[in-house]
Coordinates of C-alpha atoms in Angstrom, one line a residue:
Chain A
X1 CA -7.8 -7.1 -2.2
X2 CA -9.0 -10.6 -1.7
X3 CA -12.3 -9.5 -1.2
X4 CA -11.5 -7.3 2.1
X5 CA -14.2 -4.6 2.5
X6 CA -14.0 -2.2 5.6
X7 CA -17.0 0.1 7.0
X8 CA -17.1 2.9 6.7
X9 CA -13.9 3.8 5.3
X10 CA -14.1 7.5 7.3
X11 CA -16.1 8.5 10.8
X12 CA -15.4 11.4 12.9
X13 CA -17.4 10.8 17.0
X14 CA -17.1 11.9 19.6
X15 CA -15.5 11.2 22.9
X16 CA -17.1 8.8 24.7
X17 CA -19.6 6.8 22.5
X18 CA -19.7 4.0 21.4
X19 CA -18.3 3.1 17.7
X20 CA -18.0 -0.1 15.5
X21 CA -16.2 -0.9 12.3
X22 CA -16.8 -3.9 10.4
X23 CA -14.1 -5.6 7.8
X24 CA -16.3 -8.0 5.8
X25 CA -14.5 -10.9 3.5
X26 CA -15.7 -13.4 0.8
X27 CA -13.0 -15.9 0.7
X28 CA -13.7 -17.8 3.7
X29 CA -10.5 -17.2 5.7
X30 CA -10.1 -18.8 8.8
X31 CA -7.6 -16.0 10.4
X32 CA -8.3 -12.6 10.8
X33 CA -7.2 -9.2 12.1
X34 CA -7.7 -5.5 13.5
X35 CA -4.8 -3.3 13.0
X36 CA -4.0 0.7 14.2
X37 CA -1.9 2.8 12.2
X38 CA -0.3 5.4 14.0
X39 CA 2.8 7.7 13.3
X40 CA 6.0 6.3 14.8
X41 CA 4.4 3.2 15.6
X42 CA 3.5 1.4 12.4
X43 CA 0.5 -0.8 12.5
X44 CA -0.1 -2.5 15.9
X45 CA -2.6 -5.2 16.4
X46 CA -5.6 -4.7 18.9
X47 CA -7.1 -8.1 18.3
X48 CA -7.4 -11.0 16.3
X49 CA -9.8 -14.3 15.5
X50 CA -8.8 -17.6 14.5
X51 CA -12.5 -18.9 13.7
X52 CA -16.1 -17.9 14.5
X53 CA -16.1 -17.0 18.2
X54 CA -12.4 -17.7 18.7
X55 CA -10.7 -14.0 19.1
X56 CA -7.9 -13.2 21.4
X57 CA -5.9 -10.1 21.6
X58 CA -3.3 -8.4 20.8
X59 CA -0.4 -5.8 22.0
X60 CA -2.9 -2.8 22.4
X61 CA -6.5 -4.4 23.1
X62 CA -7.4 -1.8 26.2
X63 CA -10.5 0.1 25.2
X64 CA -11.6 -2.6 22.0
X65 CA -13.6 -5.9 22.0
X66 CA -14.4 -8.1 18.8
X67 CA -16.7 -10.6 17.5
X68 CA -16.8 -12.5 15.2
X69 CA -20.2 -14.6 14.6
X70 CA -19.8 -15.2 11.4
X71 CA -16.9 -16.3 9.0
X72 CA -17.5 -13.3 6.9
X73 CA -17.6 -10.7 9.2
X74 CA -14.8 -9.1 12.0
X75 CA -16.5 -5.9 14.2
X76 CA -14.0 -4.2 16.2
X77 CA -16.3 -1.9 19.1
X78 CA -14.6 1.1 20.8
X79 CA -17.0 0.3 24.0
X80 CA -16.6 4.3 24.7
X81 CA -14.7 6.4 22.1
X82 CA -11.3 8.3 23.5
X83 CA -9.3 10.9 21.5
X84 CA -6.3 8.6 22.0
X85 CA -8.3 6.2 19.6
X86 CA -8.0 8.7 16.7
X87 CA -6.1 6.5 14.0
X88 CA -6.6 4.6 10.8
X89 CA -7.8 1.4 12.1
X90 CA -6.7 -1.7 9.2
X91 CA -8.7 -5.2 8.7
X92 CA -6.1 -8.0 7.4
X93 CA -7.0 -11.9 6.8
X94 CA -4.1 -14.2 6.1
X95 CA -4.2 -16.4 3.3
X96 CA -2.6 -20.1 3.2
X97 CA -1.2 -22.1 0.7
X98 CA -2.8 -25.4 -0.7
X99 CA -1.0 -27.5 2.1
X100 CA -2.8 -25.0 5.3
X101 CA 0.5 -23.1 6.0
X102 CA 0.0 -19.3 6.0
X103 CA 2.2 -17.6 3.9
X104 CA 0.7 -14.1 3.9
X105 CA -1.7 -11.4 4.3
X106 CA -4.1 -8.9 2.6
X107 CA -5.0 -5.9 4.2
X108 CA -8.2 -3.7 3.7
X109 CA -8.2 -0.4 2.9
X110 CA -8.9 1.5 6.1
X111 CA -11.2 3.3 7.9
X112 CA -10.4 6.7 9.5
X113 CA -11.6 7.2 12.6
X114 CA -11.5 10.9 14.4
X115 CA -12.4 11.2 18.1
X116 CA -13.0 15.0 18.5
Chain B
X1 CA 8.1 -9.2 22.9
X2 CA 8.8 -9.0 19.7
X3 CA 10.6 -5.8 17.8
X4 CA 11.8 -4.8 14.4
X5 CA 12.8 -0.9 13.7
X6 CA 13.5 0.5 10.6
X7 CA 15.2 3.7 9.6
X8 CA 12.7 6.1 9.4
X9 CA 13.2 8.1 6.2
X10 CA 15.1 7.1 2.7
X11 CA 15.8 10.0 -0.4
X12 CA 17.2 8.4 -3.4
X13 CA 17.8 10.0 -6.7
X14 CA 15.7 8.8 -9.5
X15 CA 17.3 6.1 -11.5
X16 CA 19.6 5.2 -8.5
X17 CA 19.1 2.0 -6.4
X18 CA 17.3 2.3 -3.0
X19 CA 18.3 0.3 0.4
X20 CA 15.7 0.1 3.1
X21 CA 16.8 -1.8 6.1
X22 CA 14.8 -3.7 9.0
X23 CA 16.0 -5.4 11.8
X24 CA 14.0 -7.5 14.2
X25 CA 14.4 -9.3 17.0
X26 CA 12.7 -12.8 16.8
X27 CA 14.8 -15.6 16.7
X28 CA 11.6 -17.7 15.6
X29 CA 10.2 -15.8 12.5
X30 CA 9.2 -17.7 9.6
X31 CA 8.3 -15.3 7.5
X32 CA 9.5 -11.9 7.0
X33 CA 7.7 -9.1 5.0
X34 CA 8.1 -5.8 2.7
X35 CA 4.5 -3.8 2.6
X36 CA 4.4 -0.9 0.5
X37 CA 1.8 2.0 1.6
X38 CA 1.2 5.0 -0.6
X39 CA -0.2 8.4 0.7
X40 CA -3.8 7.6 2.2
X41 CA -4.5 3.7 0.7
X42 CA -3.9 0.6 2.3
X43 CA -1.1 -1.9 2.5
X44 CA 0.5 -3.7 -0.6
X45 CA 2.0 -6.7 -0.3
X46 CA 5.4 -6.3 -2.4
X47 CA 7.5 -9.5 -1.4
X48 CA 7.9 -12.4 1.3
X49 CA 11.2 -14.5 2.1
X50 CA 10.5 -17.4 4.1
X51 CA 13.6 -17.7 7.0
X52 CA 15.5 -20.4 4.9
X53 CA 16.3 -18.3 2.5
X54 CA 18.9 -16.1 2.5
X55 CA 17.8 -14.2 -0.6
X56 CA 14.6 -13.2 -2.8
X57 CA 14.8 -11.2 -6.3
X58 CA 11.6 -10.1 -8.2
X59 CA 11.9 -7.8 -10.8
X60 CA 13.1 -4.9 -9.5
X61 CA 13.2 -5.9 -5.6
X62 CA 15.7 -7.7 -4.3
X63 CA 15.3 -9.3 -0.7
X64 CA 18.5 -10.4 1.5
X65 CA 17.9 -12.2 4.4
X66 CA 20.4 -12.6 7.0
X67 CA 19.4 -14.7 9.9
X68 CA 22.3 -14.6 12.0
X69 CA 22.2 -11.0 12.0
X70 CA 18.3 -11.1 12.1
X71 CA 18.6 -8.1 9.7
X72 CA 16.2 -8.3 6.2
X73 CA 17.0 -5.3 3.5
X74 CA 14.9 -4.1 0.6
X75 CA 16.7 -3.4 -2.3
X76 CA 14.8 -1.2 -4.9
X77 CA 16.6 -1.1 -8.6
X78 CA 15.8 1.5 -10.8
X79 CA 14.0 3.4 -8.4
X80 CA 11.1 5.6 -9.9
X81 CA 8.9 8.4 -8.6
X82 CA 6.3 6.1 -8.3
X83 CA 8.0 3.8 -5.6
X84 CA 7.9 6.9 -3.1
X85 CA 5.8 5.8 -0.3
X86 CA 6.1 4.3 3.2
X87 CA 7.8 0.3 3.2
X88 CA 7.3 -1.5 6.2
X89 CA 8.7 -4.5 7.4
X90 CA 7.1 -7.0 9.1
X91 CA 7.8 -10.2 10.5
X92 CA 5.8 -13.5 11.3
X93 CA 6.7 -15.0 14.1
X94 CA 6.5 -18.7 15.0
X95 CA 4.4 -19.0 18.2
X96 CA 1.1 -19.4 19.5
X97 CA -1.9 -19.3 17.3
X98 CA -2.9 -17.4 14.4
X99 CA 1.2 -16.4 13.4
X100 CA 0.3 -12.5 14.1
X101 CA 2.3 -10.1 12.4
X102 CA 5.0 -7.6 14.2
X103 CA 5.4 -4.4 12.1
X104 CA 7.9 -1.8 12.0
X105 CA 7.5 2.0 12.1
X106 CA 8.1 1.9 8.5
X107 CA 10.7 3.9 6.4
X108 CA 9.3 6.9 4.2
X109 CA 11.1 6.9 0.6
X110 CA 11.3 9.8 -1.3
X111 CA 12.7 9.5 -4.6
X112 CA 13.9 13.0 -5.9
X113 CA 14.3 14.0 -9.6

């Protein structure tokens, strides 16, 4: 999966701490994403980054903050875990063709998270 | 913003050819998307049609794009057990930075025997 590794792939919290997944890459992609899965919604984006320190966010970023400090590395923090965060939480990057134009993307393979 | 819906469940016979549909509502998407997600794994990228395009075939899959209409279909030949799973469609819009991706609920296919 173009060398997209998400940790930990399962974590069950609880309400109101603090949690942090990591998506880690080895293919030096500039673009980068965090993704929830929910039933009836399909796969929403909370934020994204578009280089080391660049992040911005996306259509459901209330709750989450990134950083990204290194190319390699994407942490998404749930600053103070709610059961509404309960979902399967996706890393993506975006790959480009030879002449820089992005042309598609590669996903990770999740990470459950349970708020309880 | 932007939209795209999708029927939310398909059943096909096996052997017969499967339609999933996908409409969306950007006039400006450059890309447009079929993921394929089976039970409890990530996201598979099956195809891509870039907007200029009014059709893709690969093996099996069979993309028609129909800009005017800003409807994109999936068409599955041959459809085995194996292709049940949940196809989203997603499209790429052309507008601000990073080209994010707009999903749709997806569409659950089961393919029956």
């Amino acid at each position: 999966d173009a060398g997209i590794t998400q940790s930990p792939r399962h974590k069950v919290t609880e309400t109101g701490t603090p949690v942090t997944l990591r998506c880690h890459q080895t293919e030096n992609h500039r673009y980068m994403y965090w993704y929830r899965q929910d039933p009836g919604h399909g796969l929403r984006l909370i934020h994204y980054s578009y280089g080391v320190k660049d992040t911005d966010k996306g259509e459901v970023s209330d709750g989450y903050s990134v950083s990204r400090s290194k190319t390699e590395d994407f942490l998404l923090t749930l600053e103070s875990a709610t059961s509404s965060q309960t979902s399967v939480y996706f890393c993506a990057i975006s790959e480009s063709n030879p002449g820089g134009n992005i042309y598609g993307y590669t996903f990770g393979s999740g990470t459950r998270l349970t708020v309880v | 913003g932007e939209d795209v819906e999708q029927s939310l469940f398909l059943s096909v016979r096996e052997g017969d050819s499967s339609v999933i549909n996908c409409t969306y509502t950007d006039s400006s998407s450059t890309y447009l998307y079929w993921y394929k997600q089976e039970p409890g794994a990530g996201l598979q990228l099956l195809t891509y049609i870039f907007s200029n395009m009014d059709m893709k075939q690969d093996q099996r899959l069979t993309v028609l794009l129909n800009k005017k209409d800003k409807h994109l279909s999936l068409r599955i030949a041959d459809t085995q057990t194996g292709d049940s799973a949940i196809y989203f469609c997603a499209e790429r819009g052309n507008t601000g930075t990073a080209s994010k991706l707009t999903f749709g609920t997806g569409t659950r296919l089961q393919v029956t025997l």
